PDB file of C-alpha atoms in Angstrom:
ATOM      1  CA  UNK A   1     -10.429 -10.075  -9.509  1.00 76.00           C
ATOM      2  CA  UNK A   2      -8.419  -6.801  -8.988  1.00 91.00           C
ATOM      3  CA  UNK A   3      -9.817  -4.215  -6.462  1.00 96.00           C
ATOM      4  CA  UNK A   4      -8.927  -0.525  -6.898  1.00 95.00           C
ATOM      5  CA  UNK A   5      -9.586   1.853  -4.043  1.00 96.00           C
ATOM      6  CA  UNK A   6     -13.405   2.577  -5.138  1.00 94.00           C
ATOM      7  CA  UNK A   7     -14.241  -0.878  -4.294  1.00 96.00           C
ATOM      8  CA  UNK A   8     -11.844  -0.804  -0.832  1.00 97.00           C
ATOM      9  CA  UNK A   9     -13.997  -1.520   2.692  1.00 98.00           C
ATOM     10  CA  UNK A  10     -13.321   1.051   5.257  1.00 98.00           C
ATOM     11  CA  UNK A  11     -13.056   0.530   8.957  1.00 98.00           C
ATOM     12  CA  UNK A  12     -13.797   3.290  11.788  1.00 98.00           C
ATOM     13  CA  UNK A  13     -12.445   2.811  14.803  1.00 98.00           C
ATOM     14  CA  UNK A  14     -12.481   4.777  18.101  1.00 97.00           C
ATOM     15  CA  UNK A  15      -8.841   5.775  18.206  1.00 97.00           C
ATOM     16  CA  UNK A  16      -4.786   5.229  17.165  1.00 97.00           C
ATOM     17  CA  UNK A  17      -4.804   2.200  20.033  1.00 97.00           C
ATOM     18  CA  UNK A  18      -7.882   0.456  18.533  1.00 98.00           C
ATOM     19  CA  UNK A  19      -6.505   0.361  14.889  1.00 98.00           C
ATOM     20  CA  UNK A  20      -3.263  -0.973  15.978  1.00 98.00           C
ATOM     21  CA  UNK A  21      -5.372  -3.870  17.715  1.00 98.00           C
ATOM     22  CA  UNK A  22      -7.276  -4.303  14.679  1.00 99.00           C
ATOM     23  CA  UNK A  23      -3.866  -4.668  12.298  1.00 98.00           C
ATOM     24  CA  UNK A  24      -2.601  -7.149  15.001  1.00 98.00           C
ATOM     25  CA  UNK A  25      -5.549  -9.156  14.456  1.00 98.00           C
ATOM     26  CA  UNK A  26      -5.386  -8.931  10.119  1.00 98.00           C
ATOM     27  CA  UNK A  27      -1.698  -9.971  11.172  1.00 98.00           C
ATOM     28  CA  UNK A  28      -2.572 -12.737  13.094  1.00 98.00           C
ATOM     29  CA  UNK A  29      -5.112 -14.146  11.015  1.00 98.00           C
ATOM     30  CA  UNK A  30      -3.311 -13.862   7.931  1.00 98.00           C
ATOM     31  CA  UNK A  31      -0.729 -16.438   9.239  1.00 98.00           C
ATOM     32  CA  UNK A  32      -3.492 -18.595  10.647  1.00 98.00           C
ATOM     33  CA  UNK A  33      -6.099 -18.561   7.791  1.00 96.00           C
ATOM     34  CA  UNK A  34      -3.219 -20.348   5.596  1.00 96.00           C
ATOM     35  CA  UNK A  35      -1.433 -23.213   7.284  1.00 96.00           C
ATOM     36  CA  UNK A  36       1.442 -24.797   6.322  1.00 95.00           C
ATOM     37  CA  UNK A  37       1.695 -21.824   4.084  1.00 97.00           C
ATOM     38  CA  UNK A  38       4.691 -19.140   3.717  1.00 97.00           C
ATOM     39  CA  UNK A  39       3.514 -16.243   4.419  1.00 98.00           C
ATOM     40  CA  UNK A  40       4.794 -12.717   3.691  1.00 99.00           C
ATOM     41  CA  UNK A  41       3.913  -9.778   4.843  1.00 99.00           C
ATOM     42  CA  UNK A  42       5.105  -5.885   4.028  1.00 99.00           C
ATOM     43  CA  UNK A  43       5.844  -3.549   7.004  1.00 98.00           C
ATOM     44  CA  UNK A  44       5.055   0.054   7.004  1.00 96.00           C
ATOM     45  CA  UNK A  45       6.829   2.762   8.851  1.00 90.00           C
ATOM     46  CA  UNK A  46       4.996   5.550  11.047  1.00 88.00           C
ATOM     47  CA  UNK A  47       3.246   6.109  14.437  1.00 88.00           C
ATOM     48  CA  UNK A  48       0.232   3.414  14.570  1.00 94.00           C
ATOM     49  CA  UNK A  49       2.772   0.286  13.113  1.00 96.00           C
ATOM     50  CA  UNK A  50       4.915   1.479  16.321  1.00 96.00           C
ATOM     51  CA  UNK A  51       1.721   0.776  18.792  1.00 97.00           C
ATOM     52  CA  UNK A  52       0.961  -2.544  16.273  1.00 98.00           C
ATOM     53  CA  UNK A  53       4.586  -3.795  16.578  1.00 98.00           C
ATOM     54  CA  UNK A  54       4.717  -3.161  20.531  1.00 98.00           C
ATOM     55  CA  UNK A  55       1.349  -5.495  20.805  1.00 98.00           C
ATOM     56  CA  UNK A  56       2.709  -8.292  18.223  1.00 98.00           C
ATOM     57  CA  UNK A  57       5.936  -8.510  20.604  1.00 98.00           C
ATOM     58  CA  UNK A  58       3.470  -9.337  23.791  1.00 98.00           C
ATOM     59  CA  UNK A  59       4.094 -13.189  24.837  1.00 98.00           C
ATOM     60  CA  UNK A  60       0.520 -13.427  25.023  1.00 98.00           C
ATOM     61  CA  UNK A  61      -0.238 -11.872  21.596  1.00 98.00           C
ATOM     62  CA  UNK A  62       2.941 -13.419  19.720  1.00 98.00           C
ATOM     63  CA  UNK A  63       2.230 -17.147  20.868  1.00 98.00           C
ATOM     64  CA  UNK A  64      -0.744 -17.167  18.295  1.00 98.00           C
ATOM     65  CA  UNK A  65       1.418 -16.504  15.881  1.00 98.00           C
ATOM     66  CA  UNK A  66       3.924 -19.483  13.669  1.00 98.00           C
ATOM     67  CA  UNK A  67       6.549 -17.147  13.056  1.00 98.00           C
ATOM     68  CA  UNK A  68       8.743 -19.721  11.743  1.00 98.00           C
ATOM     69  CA  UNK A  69       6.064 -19.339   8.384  1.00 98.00           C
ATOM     70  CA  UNK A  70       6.479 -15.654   8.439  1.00 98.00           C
ATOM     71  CA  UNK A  71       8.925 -13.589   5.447  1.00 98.00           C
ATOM     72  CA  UNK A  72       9.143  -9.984   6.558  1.00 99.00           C
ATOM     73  CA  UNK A  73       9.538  -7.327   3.670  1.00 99.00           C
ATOM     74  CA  UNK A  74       8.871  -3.721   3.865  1.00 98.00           C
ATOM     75  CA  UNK A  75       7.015  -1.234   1.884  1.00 98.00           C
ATOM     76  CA  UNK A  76       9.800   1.404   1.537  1.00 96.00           C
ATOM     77  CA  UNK A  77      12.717   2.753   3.471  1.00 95.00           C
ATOM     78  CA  UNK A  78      14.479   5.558   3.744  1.00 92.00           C
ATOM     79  CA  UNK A  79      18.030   5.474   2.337  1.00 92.00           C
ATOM     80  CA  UNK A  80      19.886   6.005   5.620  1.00 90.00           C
ATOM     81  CA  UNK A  81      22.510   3.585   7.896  1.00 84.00           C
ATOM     82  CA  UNK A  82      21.665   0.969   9.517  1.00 81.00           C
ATOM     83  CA  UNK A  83      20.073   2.062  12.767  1.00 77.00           C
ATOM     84  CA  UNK A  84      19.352   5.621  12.075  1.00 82.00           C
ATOM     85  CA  UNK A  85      16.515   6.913  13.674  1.00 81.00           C
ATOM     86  CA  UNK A  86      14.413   7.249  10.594  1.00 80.00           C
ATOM     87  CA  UNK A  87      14.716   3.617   9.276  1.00 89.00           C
ATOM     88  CA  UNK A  88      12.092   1.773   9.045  1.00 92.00           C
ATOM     89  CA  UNK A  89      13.886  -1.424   9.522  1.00 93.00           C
ATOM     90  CA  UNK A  90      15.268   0.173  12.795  1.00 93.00           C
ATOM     91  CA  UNK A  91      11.862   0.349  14.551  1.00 94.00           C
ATOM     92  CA  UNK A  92      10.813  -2.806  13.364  1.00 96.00           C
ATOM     93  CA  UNK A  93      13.605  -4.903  14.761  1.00 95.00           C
ATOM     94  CA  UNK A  94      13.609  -2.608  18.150  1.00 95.00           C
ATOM     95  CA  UNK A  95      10.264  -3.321  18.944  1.00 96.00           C
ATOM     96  CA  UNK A  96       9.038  -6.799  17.131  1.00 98.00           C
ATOM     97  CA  UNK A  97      11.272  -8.404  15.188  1.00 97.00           C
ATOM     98  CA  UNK A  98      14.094  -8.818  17.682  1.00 97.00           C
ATOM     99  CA  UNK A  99      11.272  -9.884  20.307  1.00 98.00           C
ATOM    100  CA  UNK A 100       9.559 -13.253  18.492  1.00 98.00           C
ATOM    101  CA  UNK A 101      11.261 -16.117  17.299  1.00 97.00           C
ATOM    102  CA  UNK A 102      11.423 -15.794  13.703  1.00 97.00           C
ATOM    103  CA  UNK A 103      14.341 -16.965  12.103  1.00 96.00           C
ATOM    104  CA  UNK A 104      16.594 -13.859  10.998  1.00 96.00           C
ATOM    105  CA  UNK A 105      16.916 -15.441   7.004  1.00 97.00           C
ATOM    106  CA  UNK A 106      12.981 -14.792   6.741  1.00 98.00           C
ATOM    107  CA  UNK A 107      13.750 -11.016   7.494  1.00 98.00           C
ATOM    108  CA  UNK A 108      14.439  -8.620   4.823  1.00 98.00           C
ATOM    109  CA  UNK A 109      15.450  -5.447   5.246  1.00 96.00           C
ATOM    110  CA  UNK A 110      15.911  -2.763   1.924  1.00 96.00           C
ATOM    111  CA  UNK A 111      19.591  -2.586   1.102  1.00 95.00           C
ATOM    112  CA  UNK A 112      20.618   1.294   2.303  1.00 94.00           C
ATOM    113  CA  UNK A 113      24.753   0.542   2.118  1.00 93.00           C
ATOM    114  CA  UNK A 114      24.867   0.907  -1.601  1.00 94.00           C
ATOM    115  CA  UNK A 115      24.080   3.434  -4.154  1.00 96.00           C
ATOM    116  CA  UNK A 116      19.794   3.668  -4.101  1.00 95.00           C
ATOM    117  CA  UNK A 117      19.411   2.472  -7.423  1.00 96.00           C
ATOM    118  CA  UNK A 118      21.816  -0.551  -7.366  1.00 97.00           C
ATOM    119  CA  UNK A 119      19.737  -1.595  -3.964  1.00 97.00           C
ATOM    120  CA  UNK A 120      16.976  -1.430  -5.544  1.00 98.00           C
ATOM    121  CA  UNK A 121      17.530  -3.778  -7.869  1.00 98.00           C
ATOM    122  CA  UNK A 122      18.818  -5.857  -5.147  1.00 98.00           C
ATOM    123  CA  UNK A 123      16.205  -5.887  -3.225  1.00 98.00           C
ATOM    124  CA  UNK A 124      14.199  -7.114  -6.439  1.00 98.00           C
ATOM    125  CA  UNK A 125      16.736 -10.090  -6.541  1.00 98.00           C
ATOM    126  CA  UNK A 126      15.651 -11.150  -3.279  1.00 98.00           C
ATOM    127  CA  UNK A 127      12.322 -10.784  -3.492  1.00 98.00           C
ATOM    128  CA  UNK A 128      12.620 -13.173  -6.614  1.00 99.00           C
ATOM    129  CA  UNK A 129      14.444 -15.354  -4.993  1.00 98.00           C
ATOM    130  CA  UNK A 130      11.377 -15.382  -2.469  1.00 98.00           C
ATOM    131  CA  UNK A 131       8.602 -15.846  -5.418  1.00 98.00           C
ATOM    132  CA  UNK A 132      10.719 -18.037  -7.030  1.00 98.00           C
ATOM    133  CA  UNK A 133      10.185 -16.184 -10.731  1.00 98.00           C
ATOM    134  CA  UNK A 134      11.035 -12.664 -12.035  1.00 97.00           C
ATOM    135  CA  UNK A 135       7.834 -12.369 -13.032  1.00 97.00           C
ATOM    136  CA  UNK A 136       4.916 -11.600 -11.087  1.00 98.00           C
ATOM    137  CA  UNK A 137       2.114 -13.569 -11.750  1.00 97.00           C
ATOM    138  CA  UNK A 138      -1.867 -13.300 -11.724  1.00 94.00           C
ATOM    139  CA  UNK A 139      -3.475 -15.688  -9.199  1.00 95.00           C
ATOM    140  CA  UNK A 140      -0.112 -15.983  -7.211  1.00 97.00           C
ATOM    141  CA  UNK A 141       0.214 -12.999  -5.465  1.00 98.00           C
ATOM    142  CA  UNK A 142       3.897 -12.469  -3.518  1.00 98.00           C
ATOM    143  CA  UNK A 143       2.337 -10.787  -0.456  1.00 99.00           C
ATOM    144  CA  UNK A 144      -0.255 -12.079   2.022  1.00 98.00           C
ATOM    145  CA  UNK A 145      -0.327  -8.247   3.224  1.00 99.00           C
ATOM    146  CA  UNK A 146       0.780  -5.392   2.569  1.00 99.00           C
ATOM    147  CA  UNK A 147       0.720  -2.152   5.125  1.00 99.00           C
ATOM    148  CA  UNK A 148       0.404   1.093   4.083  1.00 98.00           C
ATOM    149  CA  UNK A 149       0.027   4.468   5.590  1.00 97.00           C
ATOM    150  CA  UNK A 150      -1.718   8.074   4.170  1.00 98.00           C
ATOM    151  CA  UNK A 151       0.606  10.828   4.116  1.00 95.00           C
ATOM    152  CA  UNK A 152      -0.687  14.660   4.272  1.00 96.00           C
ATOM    153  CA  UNK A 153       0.015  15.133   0.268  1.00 96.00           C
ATOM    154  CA  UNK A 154      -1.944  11.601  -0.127  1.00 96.00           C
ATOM    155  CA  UNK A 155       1.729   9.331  -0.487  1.00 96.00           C
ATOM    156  CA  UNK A 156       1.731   6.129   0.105  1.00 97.00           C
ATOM    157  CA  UNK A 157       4.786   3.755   0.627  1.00 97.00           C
ATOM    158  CA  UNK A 158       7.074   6.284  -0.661  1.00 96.00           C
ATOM    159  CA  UNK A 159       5.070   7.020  -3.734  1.00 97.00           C
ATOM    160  CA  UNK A 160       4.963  11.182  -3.314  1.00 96.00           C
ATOM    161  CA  UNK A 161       3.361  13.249  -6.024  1.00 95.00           C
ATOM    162  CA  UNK A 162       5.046  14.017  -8.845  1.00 95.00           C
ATOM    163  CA  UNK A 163       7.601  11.732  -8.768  1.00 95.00           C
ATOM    164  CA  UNK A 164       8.482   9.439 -11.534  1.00 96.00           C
ATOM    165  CA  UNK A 165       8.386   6.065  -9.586  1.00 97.00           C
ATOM    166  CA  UNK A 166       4.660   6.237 -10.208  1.00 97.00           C
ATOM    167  CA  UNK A 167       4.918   5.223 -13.647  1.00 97.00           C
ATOM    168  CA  UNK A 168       6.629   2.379 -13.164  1.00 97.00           C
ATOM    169  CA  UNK A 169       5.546  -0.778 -14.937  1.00 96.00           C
ATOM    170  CA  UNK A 170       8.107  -3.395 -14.384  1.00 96.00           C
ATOM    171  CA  UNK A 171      10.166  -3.241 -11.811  1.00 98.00           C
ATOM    172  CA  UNK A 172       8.723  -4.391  -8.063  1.00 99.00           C
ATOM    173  CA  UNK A 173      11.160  -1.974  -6.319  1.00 98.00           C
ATOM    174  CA  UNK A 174      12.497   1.660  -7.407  1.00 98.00           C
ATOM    175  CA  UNK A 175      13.788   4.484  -5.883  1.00 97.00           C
ATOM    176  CA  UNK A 176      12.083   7.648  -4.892  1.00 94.00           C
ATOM    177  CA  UNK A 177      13.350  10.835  -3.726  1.00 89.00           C
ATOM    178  CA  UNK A 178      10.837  13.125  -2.830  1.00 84.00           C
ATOM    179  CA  UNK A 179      11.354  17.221  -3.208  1.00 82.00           C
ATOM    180  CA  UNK A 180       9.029  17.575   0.140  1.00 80.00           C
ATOM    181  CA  UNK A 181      10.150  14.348   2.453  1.00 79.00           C
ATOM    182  CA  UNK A 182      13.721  14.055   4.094  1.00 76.00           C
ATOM    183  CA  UNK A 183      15.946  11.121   2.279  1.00 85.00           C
ATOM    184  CA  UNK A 184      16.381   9.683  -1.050  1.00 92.00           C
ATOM    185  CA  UNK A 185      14.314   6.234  -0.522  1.00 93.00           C
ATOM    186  CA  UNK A 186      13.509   2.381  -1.505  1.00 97.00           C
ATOM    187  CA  UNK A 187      10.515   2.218  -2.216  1.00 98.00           C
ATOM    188  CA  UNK A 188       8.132  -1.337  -3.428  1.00 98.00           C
ATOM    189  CA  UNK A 189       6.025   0.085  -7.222  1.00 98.00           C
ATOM    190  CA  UNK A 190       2.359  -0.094  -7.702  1.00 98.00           C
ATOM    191  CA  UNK A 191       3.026  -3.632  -9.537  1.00 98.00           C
ATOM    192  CA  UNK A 192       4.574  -5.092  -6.363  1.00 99.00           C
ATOM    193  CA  UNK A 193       1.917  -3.910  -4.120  1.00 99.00           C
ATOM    194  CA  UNK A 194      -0.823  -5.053  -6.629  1.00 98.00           C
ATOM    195  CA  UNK A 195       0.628  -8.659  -6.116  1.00 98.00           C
ATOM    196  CA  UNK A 196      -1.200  -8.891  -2.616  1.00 98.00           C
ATOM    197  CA  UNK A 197      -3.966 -10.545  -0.968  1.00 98.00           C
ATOM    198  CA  UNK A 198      -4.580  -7.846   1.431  1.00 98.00           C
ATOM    199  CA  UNK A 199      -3.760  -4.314   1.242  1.00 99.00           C
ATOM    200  CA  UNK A 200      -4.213  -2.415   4.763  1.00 99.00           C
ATOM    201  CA  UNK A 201      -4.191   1.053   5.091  1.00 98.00           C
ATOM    202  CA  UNK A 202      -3.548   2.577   8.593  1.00 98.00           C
ATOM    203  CA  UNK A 203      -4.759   6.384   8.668  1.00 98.00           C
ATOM    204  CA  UNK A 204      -5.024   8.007  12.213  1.00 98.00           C
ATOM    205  CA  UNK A 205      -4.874  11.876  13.005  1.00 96.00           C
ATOM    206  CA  UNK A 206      -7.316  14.753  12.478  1.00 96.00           C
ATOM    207  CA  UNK A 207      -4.364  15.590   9.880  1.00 97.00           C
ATOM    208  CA  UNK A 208      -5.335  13.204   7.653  1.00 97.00           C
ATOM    209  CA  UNK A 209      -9.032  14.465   7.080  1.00 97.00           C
ATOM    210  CA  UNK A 210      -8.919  15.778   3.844  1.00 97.00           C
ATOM    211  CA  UNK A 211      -6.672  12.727   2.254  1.00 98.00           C
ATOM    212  CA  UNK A 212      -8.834  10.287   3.869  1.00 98.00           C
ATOM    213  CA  UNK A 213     -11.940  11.733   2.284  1.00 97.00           C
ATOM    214  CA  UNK A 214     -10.047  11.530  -1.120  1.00 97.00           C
ATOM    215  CA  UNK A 215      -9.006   8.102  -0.927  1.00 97.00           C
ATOM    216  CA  UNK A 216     -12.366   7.063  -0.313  1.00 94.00           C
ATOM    217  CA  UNK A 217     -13.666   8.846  -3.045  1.00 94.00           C
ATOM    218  CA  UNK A 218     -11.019   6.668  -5.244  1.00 92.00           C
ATOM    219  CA  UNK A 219      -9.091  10.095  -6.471  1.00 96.00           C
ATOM    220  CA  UNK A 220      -6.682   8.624  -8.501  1.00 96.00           C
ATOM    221  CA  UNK A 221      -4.900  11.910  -8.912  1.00 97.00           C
ATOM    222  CA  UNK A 222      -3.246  11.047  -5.359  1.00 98.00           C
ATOM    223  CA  UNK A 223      -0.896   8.766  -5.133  1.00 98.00           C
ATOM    224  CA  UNK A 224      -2.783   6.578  -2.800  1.00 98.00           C
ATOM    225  CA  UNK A 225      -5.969   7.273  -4.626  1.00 98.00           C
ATOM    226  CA  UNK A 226      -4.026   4.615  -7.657  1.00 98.00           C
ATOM    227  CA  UNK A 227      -3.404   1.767  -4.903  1.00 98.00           C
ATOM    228  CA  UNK A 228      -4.964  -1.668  -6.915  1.00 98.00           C
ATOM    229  CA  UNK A 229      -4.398  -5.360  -5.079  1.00 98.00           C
ATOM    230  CA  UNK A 230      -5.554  -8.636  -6.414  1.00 98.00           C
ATOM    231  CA  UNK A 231      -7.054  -9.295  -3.225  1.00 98.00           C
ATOM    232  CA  UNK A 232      -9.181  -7.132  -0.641  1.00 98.00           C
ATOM    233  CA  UNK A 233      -7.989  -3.794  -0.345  1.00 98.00           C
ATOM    234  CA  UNK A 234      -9.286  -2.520   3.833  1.00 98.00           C
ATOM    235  CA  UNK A 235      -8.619   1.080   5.104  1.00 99.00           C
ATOM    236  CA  UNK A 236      -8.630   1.351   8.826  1.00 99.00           C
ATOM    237  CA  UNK A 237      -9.135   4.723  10.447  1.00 98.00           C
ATOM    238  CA  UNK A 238      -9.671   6.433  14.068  1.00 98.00           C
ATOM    239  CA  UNK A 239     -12.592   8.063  14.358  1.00 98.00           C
ATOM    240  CA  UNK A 240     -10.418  11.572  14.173  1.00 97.00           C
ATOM    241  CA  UNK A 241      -9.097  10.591  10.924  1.00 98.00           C
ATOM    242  CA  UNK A 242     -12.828  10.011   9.453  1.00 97.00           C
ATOM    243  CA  UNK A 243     -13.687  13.286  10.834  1.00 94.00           C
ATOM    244  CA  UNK A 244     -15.992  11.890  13.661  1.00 84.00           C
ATOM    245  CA  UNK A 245     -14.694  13.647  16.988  1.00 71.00           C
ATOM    246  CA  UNK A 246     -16.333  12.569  19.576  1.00 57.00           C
ATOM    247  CA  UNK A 247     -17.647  14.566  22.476  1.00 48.00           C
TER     248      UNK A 247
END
């Protein structure tokens, strides 16, 4: 069964704090629901994985989780040094990974040191070397879940508008370099992201209105509007995000 984004569930919740609980909770129960199981799971970048990260890194919250069965990956990255303040990777290790005990092979970070292109196809090597094939196959999908965000011009990952990563076919990683975003970037293709159980979408911010609306209306002239998994595909919003403001 593949689900496209007319057939996603969507979640309201009150506010930025509530989704990020919510995501911790996916999180957690992803690793539980499959013991004994390697499970990986693709970061996103962005305001609400910030708050999600800073609750997964709680003693309390990161006990529940066997992090010694966890593979980190990440949806994109920008194509900037290690530990620049726009990295993805950066923000991740500040405020989770470097906090819980998961061993620092399972943790992979895109390849920024190189030309984009040539990292790109390294990060593909490792993610084979993960899957164990160079292949992705139907009824074995490589993620467990996969975060995204909703950008303003409906990106997701770093698939912008107009750009020609969004035709690719093959390839599980490419590189993007959007015309209206800082940084060239690494970005994981539609056929990588389609290789998931779970596809999450985090969407907070009266910004994101008019996006959010599309998406749920499964425009597939947005980027995000295209987003298929072989699992369960769940958008989770703050109430100013669906356009419910509260009093």
């Amino acid at each position: 069964m593949t689900t496209d984004m007319r057939h996603a569930v969507f979640e309201v919740l009150s506010d930025v704090d509530a989704v990020a609980m919510r995501m911790a909770e996916l999180f957690i129960e992803a690793v539980q629901n499959r013991p004994g199981e390697r499970i990986r799971i693709a970061l996103s970048g962005g305001s609400t994985p910030k708050r999600l990260f800073a609750i997964l890194a709680r003693p309390e919250v990161a006990q529940k989780v066997d992090w010694k069965r966890v593979e980190i990956f990440y949806g994109d990255e920008r194509h900037v040094p290690v530990g620049h303040a726009d990295s993805n990777q950066s923000m991740a290790e500040s405020l989770l990974l470097s906090k819980v005990p998961l061993p620092a092979e399972q943790i992979h970070p895109m390849p920024t040191q190189g030309q984009a292109r040539d990292d790109a196809q390294r990060y593909q090597e490792v993610m084979e070397a993960s899957y164990g094939a160079a292949t992705l196959e139907k009824g074995r999908p490589f993620f467990d879940v996969v975060m995204l965000g909703l950008g303003t011009d409906g990106h997701t990952a770093s698939l912008f508008p107009g750009e020609p990563v969004l035709d690719e076919t093959k390839a599980w990683v490419s590189v993007s370099d959007p015309k209206t975003a800082p940084h060239e970037r690494l970005t994981l293709t539609y056929p990588a992201i389609a290789s998931s159980r779970n596809v999450v979408f985090l969407v907070t911010g009266d910004n994101k209105v008019p996006m959010l609306r599309r998406l749920r209306e499964g425009d597939s002239s947005i980027p995000s509007g295209r987003i298929v998994s072989e699992g369960k595909i769940l958008v989770l919003a703050d109430q100013a995000a669906a356009g419910e403001h509260t009093s």
